[in-house]
Coordinates of C-alpha atoms in Angstrom, one line a residue:
X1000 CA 19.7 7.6 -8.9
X1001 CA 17.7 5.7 -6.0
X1002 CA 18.6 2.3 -5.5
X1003 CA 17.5 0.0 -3.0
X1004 CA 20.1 -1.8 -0.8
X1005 CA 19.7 -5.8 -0.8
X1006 CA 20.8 -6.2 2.7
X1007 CA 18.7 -3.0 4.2
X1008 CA 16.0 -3.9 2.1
X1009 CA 13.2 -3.9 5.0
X1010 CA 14.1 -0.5 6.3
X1011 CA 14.2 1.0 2.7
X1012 CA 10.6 -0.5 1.8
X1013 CA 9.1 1.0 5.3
X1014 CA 10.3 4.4 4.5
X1015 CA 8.8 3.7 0.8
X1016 CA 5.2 3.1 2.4
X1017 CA 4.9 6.9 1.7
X1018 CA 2.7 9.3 1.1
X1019 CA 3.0 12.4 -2.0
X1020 CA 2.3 15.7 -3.2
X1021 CA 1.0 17.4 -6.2
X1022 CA 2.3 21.1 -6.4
X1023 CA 2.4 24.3 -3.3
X1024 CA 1.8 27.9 -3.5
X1025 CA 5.2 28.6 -3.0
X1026 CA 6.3 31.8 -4.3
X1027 CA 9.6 34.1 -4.0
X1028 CA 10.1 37.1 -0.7
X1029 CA 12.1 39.6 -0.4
X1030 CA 13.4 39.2 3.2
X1031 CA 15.9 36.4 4.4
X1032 CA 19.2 36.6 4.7
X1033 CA 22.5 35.0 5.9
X1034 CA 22.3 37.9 8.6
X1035 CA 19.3 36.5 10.3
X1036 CA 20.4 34.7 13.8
X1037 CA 18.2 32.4 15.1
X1038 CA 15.9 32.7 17.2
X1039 CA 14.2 29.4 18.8
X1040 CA 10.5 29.9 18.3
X1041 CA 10.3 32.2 16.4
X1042 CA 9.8 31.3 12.4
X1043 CA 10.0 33.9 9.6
X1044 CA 7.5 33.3 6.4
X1045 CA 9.2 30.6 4.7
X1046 CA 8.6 32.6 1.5
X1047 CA 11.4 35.0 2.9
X1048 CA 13.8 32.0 1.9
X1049 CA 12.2 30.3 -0.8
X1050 CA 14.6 30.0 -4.1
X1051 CA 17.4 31.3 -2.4
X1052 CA 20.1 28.6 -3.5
X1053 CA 23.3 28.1 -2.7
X1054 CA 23.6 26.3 -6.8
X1055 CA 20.9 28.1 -8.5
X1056 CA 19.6 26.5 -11.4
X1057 CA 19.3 27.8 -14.7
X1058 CA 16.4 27.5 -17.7
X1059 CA 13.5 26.3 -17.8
X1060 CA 11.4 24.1 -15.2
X1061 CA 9.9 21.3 -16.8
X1062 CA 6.9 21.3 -14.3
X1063 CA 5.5 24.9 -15.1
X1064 CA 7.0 25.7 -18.2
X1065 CA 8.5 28.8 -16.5
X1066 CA 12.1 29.9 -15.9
X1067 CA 13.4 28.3 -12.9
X1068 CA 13.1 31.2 -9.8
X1069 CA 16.1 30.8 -8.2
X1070 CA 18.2 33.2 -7.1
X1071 CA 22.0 33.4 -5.7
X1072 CA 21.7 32.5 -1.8
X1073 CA 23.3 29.8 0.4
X1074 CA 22.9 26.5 2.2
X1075 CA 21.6 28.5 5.4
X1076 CA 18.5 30.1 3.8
X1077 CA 17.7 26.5 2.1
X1078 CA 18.3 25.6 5.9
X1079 CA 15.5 28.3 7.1
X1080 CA 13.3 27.8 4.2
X1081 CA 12.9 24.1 5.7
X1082 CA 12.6 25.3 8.8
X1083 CA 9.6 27.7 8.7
X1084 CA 8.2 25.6 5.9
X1085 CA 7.9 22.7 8.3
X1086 CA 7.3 24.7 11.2
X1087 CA 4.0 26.0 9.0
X1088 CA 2.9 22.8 7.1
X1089 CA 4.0 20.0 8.6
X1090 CA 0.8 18.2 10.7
X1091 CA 2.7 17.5 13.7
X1092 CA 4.7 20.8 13.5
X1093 CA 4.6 21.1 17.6
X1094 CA 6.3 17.7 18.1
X1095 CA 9.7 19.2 15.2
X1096 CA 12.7 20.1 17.8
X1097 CA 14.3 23.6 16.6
X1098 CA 17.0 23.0 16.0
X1099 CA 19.4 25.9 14.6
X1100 CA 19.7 25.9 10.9
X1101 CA 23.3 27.2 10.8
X1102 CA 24.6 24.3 12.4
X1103 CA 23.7 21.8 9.7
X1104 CA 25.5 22.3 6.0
X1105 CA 23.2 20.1 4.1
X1106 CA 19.7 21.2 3.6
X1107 CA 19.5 17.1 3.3
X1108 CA 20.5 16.6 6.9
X1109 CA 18.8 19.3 8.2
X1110 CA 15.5 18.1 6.7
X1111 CA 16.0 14.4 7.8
X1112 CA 15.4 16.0 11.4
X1113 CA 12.5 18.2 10.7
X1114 CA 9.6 16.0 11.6
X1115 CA 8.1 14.1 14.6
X1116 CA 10.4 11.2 16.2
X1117 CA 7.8 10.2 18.3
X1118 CA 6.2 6.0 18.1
X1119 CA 3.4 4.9 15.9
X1120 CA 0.3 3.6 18.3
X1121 CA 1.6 0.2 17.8
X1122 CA 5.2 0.9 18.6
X1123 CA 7.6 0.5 21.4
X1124 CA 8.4 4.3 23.5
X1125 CA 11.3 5.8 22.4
X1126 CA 12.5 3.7 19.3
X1127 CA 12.6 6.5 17.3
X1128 CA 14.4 9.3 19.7
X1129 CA 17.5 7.3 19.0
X1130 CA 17.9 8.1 15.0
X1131 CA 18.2 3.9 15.0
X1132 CA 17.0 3.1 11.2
X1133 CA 16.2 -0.2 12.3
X1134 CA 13.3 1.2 14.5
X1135 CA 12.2 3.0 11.6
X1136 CA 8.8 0.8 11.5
X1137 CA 7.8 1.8 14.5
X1138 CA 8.0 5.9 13.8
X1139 CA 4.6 7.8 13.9
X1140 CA 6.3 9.3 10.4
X1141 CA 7.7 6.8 8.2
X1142 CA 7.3 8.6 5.3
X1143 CA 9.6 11.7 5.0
X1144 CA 12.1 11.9 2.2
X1145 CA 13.4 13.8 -0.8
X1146 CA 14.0 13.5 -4.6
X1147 CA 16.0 15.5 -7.3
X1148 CA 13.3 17.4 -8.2
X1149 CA 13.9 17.0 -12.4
X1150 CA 14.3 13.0 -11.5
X1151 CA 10.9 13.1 -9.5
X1152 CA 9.1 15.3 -12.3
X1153 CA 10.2 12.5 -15.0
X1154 CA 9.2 9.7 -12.5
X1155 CA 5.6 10.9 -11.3
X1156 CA 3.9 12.0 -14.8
X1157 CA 5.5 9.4 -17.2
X1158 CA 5.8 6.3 -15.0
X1159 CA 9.6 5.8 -16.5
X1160 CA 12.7 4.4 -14.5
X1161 CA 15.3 2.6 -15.3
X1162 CA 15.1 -0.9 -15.0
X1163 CA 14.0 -4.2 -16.5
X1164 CA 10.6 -3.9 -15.8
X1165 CA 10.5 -6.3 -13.1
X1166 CA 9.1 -6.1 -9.6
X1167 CA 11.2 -8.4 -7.4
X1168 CA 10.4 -10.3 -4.2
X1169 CA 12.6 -10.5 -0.7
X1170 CA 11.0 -13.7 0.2
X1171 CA 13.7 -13.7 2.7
X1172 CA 16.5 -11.3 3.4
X1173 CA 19.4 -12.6 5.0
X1174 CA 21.0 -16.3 4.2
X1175 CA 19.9 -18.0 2.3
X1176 CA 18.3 -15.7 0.9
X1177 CA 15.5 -16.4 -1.7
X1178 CA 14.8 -13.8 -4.4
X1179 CA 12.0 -14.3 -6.9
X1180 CA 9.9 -12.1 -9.3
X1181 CA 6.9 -10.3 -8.2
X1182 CA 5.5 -9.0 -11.2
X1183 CA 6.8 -8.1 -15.0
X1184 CA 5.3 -5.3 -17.5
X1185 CA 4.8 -6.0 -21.2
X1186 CA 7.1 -4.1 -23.8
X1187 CA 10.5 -4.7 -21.4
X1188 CA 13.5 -6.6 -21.5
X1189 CA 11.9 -8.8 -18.6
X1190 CA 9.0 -9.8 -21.2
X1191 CA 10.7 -9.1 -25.1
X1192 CA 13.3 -12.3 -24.1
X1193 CA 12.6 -15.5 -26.5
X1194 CA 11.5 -17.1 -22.8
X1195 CA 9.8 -13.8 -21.0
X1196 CA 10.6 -14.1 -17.9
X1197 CA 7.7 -14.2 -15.4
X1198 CA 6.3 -13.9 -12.1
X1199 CA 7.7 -16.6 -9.5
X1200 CA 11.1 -17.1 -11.6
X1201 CA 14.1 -17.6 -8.7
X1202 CA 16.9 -15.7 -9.1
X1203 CA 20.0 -17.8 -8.5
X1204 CA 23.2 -16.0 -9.6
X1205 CA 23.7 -11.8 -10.4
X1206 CA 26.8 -11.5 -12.3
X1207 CA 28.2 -14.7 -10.4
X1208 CA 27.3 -13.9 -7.1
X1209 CA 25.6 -16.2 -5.6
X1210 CA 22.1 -14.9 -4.4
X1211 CA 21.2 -17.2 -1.1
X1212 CA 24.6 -16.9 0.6
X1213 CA 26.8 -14.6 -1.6
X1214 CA 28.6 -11.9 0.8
X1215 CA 29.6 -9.4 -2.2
X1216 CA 25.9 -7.3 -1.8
X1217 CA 27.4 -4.5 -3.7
X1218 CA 27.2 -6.8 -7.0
X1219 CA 23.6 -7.6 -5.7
X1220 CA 22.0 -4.8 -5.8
X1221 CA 23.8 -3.0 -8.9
X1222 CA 22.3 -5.8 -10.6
X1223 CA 19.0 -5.5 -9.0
X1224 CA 18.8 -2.0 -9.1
X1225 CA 20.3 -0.5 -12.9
X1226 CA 21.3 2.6 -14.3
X1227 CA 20.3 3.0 -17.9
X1228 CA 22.3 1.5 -20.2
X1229 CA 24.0 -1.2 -17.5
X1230 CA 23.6 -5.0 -18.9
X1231 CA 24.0 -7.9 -16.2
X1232 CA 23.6 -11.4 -16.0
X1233 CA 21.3 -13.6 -14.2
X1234 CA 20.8 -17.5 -13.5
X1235 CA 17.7 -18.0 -13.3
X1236 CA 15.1 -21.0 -12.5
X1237 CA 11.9 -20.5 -14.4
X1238 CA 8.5 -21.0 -12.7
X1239 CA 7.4 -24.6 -12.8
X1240 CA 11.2 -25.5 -13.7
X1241 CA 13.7 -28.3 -12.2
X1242 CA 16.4 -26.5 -14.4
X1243 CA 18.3 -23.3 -14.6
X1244 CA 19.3 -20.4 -17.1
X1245 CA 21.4 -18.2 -17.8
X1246 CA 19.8 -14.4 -18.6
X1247 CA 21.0 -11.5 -19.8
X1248 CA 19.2 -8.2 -19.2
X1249 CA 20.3 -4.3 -20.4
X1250 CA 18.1 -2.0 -18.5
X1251 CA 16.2 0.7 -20.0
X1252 CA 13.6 3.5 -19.4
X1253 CA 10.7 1.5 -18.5
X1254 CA 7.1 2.6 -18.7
X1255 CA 5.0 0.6 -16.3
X1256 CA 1.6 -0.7 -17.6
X1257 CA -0.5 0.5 -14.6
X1258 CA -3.5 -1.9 -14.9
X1259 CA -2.8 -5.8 -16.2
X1260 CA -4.6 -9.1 -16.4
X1261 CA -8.3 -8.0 -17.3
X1262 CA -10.8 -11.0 -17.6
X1263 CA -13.5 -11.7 -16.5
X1264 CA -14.2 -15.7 -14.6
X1265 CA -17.5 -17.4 -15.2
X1266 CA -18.3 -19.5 -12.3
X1267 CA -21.9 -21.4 -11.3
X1268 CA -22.5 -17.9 -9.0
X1269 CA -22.0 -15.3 -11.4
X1270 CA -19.4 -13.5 -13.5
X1271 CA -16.4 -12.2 -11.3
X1272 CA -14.1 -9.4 -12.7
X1273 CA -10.7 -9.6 -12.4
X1274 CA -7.9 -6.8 -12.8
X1275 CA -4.5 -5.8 -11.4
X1276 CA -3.7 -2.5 -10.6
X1277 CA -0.3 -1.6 -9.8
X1278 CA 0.0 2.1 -9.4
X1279 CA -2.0 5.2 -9.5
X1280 CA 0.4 7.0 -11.8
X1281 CA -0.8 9.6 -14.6
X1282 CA -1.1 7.2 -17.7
X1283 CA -3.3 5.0 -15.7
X1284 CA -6.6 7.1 -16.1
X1285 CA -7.7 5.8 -19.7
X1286 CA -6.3 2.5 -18.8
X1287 CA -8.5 2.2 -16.1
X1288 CA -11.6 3.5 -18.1
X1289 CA -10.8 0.7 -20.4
X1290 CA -10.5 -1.7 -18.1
X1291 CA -14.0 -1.3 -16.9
X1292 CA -15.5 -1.2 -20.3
X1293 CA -14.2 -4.3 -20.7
X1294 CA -16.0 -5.6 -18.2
X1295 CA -19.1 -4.2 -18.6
X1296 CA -19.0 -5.4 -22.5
X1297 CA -18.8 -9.0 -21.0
X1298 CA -21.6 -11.6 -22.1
X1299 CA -23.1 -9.5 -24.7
X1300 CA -23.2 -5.9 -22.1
X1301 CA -24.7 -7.4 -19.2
X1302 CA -21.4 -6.8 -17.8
X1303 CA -20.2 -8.7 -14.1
X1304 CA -21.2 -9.5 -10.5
X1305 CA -18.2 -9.0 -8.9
X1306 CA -15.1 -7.3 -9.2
X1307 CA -11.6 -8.6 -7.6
X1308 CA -9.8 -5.8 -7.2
X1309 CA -5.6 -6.4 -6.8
X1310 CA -4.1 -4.2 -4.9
X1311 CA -1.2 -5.7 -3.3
X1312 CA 1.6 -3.9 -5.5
X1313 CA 0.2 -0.7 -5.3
X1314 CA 1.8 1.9 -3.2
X1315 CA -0.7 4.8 -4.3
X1316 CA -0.4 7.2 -6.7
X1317 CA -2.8 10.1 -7.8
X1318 CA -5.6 10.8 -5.0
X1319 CA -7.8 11.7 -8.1
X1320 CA -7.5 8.6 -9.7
X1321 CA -8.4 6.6 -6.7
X1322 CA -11.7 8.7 -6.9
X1323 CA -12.2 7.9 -10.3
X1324 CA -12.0 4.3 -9.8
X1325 CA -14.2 4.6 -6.6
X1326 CA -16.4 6.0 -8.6
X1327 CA -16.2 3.2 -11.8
X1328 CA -16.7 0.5 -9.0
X1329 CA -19.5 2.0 -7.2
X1330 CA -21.3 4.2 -9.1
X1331 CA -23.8 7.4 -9.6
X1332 CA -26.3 6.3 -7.2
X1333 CA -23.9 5.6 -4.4
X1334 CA -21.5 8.1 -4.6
X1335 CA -23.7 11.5 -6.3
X1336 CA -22.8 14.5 -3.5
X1337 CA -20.7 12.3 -1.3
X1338 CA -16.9 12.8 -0.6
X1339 CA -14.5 10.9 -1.6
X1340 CA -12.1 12.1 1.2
X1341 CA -11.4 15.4 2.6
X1342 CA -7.9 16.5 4.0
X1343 CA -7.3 17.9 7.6
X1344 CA -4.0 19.7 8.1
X1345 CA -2.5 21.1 11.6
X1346 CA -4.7 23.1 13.5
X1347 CA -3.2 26.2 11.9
X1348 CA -5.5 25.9 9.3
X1349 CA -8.3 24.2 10.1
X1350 CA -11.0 25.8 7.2
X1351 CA -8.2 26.7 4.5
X1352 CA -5.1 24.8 2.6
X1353 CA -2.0 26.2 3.4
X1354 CA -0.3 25.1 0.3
X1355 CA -2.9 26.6 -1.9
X1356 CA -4.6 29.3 0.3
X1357 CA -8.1 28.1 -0.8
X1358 CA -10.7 27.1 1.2
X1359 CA -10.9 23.2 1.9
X1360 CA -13.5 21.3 0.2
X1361 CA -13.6 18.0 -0.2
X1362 CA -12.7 15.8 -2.6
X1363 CA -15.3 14.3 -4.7
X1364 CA -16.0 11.2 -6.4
X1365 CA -14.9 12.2 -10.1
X1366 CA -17.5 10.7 -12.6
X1367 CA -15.7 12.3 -15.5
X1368 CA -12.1 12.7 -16.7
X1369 CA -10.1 15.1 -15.6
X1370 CA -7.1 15.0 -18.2
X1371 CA -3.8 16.7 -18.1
X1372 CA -1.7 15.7 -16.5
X1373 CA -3.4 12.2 -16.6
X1374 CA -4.3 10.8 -20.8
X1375 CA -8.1 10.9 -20.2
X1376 CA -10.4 12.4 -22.4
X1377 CA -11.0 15.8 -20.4
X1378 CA -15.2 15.7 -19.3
X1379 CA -15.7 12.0 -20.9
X1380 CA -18.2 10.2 -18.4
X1381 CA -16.8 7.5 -16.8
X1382 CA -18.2 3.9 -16.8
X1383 CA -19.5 2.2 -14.2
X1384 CA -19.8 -1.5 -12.4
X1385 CA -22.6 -0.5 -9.9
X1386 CA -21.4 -2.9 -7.8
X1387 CA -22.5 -2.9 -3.9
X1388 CA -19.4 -4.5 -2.8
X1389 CA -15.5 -5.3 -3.7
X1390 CA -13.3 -7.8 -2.7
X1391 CA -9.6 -6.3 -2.5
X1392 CA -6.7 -7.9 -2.7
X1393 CA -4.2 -6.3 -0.5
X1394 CA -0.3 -7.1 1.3
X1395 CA 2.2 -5.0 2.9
X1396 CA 2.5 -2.7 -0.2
X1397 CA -0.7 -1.7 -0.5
X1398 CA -0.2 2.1 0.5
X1399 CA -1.5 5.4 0.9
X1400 CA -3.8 6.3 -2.3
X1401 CA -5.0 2.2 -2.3
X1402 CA -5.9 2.5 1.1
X1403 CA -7.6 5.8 0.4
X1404 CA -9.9 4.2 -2.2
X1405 CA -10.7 1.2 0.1
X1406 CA -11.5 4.4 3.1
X1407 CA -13.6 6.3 0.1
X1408 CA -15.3 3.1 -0.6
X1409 CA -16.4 2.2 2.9
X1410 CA -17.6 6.1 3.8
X1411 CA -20.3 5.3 0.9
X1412 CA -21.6 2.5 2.2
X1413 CA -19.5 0.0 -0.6
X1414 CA -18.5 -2.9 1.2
X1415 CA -14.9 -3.5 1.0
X1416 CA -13.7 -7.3 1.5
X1417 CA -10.3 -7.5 1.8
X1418 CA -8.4 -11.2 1.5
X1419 CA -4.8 -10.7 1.6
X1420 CA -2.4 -9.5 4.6
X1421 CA -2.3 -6.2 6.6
X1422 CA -1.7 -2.5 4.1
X1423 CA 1.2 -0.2 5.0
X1424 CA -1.2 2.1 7.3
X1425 CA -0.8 5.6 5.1
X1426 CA -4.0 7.9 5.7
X1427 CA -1.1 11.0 5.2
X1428 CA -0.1 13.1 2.3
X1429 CA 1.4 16.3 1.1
X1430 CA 2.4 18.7 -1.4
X1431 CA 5.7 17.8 -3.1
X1432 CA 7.3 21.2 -3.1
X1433 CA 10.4 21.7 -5.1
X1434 CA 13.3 24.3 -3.6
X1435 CA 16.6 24.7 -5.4
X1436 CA 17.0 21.4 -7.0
X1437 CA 15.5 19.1 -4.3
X1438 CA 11.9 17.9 -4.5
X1439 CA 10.8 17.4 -0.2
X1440 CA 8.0 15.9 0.9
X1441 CA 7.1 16.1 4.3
X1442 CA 3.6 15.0 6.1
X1443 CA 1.1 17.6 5.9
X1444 CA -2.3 16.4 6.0
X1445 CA -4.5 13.2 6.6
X1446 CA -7.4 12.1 5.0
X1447 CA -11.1 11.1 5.9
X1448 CA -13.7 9.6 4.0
X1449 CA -17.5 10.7 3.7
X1450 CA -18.2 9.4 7.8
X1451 CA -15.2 10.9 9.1
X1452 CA -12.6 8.3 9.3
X1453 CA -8.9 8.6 8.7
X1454 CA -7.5 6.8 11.5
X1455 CA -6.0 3.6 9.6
X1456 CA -2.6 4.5 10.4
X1457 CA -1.7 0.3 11.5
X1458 CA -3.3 -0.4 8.4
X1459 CA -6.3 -2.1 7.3
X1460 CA -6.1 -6.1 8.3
X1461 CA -8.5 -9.1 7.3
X1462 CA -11.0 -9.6 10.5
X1463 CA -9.5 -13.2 11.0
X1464 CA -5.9 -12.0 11.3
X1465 CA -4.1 -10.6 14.8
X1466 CA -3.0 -7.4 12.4
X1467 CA -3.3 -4.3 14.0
X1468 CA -4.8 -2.3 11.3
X1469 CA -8.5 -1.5 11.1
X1470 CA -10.5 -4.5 10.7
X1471 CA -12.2 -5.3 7.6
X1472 CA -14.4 -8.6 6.9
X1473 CA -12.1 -10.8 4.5
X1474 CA -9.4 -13.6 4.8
X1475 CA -5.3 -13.5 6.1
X1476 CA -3.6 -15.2 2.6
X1477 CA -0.3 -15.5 2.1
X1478 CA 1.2 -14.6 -1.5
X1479 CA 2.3 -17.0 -3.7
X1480 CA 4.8 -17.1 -6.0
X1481 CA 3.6 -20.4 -7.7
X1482 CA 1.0 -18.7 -9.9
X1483 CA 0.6 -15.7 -12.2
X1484 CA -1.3 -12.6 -10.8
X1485 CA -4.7 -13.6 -12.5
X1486 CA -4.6 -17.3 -12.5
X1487 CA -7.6 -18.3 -10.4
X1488 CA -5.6 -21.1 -9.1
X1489 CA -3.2 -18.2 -7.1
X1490 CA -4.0 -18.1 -3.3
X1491 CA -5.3 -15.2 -3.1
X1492 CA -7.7 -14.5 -6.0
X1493 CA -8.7 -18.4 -5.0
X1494 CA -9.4 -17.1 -1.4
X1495 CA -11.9 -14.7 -2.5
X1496 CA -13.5 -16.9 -5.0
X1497 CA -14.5 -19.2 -2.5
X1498 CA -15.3 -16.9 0.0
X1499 CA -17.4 -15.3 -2.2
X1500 CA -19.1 -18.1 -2.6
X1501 CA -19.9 -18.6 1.5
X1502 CA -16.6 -20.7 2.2
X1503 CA -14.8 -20.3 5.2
X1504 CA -11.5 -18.8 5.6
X1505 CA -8.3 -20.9 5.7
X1506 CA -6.7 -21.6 9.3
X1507 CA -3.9 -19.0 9.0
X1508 CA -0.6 -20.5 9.9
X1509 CA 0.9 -17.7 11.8
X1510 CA 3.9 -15.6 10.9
X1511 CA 5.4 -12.3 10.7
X1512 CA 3.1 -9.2 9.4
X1513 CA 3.7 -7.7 5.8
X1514 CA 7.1 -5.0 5.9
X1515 CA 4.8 -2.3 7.8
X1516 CA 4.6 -4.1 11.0
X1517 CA 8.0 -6.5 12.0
X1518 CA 6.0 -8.3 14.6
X1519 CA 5.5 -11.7 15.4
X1520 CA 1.5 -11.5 15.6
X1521 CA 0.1 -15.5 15.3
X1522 CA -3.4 -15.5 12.8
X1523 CA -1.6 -13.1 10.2
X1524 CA -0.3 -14.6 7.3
X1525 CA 2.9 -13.9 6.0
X1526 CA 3.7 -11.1 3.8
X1527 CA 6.9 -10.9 1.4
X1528 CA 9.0 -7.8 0.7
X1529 CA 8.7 -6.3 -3.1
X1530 CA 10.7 -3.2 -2.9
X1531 CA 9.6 -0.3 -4.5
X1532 CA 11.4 3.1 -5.6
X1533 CA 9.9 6.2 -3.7
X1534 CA 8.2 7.6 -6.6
X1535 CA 5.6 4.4 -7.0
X1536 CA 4.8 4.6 -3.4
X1537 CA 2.8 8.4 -2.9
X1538 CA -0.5 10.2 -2.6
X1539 CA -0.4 13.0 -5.1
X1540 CA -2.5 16.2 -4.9
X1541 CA -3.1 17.8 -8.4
X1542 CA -2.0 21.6 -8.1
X1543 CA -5.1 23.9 -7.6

């Protein structure tokens, strides 16, 4: 089970900013072998070693429906399948030293050092050569990492993990220490208390540890972090509260509720359309498609003006359900033959996938359904807003298929107004591709919208920050944890109210980037950590 550490919390949610995969062409060879030396440069096909497992599994995969295809082999062709896999696939395959598989007996290990180790274009030469995980930020590739593959097929099409159904919020990490809650979903211990517990609640004591100064992190973060089943106690002071608490919480299999807080606000200037959207996960297609009806049934049918968009928990998701919201926001007229995005892999393969063999084409904007694996009704048309413009609502954890549907948005000519703090700086993906158990992901393409740009890789950052990320007309806001997500009161929504309505932006105060950057850069405003499991934070391709 993944669990986030309390204390290493900033290096776990940078390596979290990541990108995903939907399935591979990946099929069983005959060659391979224990009795193959290697040889540096030279890379068999990875095929040659795929399902060859030192524990091969037995029945049926969950994911196809089809016997599992391993078959009895060892740690060193689970070594070479990684090698020539990567060497194939991965983007910046030229920049992977080669390394000799035999000398590594984990697959784990050896896979930690297949990928590039060179700086991102804001970072400082050679942070990454040294292996130093507190320089991870500043890596070109922040995003390679693994799951068990049955744990990540349970996690990406059912949106269920053990937990409380809480998001929490590092808005400091080392004493005193303040945690708070980010976020809740409905239907979880979190929210079925007497008192649901609620976004901006302080968490005091776990299991009588004290939280701001408390040395015993273990207890920390087994609290934080659950297995199913585990019950612990927390003191907590509510939002809006001089007192204190005492909460006990059992953690189950939660099911997040991808798309909260619905409304619509009525203001002198028009009707303005509010949701949250927290992940692009596969139960989120019909929630989306009820969201906007929803708004389009507002004041009798005649629908909204404007549509606040909140982004700033969403670490991606489903590439094809970004598209399908572009496509609800924008609609027919603007987005009819245009792409959504289109992926570029290495330079291997410049015309054709290499996970799929097929020919690339771009991805369009989806104006119906597309089902299985998502809970859509396969072909129904998709609503629309028609709207020429949206105003996003962004932080540090806006990743990868977020930032991808703000990219789409802007290659169609949609206006994207972004009031928040700098995204996590994800135009990457791949193909999760499962191999004797373990589920890898590794970088293998990037993504460009419908005028050819991709290159957001610092992020995107409100024009009147010092962010490094591309810039995007909008305002630097700080969270804030003393309103709900909705409440038109909270700083951010409030921000884009009145800017929407011709006000200025607010003199930013200054302070560290969101968890991407961990830079002092004056004119951005401060950004919180919410960690989030790897599995909420990808860019899925669906299998072709």
């Amino acid at each position: 089970m993944f669990r986030v550490s309390f204390l290493s919390v900033v290096l776990v949610s940078l390596a979290a900013c990541g990108g995903g995969g939907g399935g591979g062409g990946l099929g069983g060879g005959a060659g391979g072998g224990n009795d193959n030396p290697w040889v540096p440069g030279v890379f068999a096909d990875y095929n040659d070693y795929f399902a060859r497992c030192a524990n091969p599994r037995t029945g049926t995969n969950p994911a196809t429906g089809n016997p599992y295809p391993d078959i009895a082999g060892s740690t060193l062709e689970e070594n070479n399948f990684l090698r020539s896999y990567s060497n194939d696939t991965y983007l910046w395959y030229d920049e992977i030293a080669d390394q000799d598989p035999g000398l590594f007996n984990s697959p784990l290990t050896y896979f930690a050092e297949l990928k590039t180790f060179e700086t991102s274009a804001s970072g400082t030469p050679g942070a990454c050569e040294s292996r130093d995980p507190s320089q991870a930020y500043q890596c070109k590739d922040k995003y390679h990492f693994t799951y068990d593959s049955e744990e990540w097929y349970q996690l990406s099409q059912s949106g269920v993990s053990a937990g409380y159904g809480i998001g929490w919020a590092l808005l400091a990490t080392s004493p005193p220490r303040d945690l708070r809650i980010a976020y809740t979903h409905p239907n979880t211990p979190a929210t079925n208390l007497a008192v649901p517990l609620t976004r901006g609640a302080r968490i005091l004591e776990i299991d009588g540890v004290d939280v701001a100064n408390g040395s015993d992190v273990d207890t920390l973060n087994a609290g934080l972090y659950p297995g199913p089943g585990e019950t612990h106690t927390f003191l907590v002071q509510d939002l809006g509260s001089s007192g204190t608490r005492v909460v006990t919480l059992t953690a189950e299999n939660i099911t997040q509720a991808p798309v909260q807080n619905t409304q619509v606000i009525s203001t002198p200037t028009g009707e303005i359309g509010y949701m949250t959207f927290f992940s692009h996960i596969a139960t989120a297609e019909q929630a989306l498609i009820d969201a906007v009806n929803q708004l389009n049934a507002h004041n009798g049918g005649a629908g909204i003006d404007d549509l606040v968009l909140d982004l700033r928990y969403n670490g991606g998701g489903y590439l094809a359900l970004a598209s399908e919201l572009a496509y609800m926001i924008a609609g027919p007229a603007a987005t009819a033959g245009q792409t959504f995005e289109l992926m570029q892999f290495n330079d291997k393969y410049p015309n054709t996938n290499p996970l799929t063999g097929g020919a690339l084409s771009p991805t369009p904007f989806y104006s119906t359904a597309l089902g299985s694996p998502f809970n859509g009704t396969p072909g129904q048309a998709l609503p629309s807003l028609d709207l020429p413009r949206v105003f996003v609502l962004t932080g540090g954890n806006t990743c990868s298929a977020s930032e991808a549907l703000m990219n789409g948005l802007r290659g169609v000519g949609i206006e994207v107004i972004q009031i928040g703090s700098t995204t996590c700086g994800k135009p990457y993906g791949f193909y999760a591709t499962d191999n004797c158990g373990t589920t890898y992901f590794t970088i293998q393409f990037r993504g460009v919208n419908d005028a050819g740009f991709g290159d957001y890789s610092d992020g995107f950052s409100p024009q009147n920050s010092a962010g490094l990320g591309e810039d995007l007309p909008g305002c630097s806001v700080a969270d804030d944890f003393t309103k709900l997500l909705g409440d038109p009161a909270e700083n951010r929504f409030s921000v884009a109210l009145a800017y929407r309505d011709g006000a200025a932006c607010p003199v930013a105060s200054g302070a560290t980037v969101g968890m991407q950057q961990e830079a002092v850069l004056p004119g951005d405003e401060p950004d919180v950590i919410v960690p989030m499991p790897l599995w909420l934070t990808n860019r899925l391709m669906l299998p072709e």
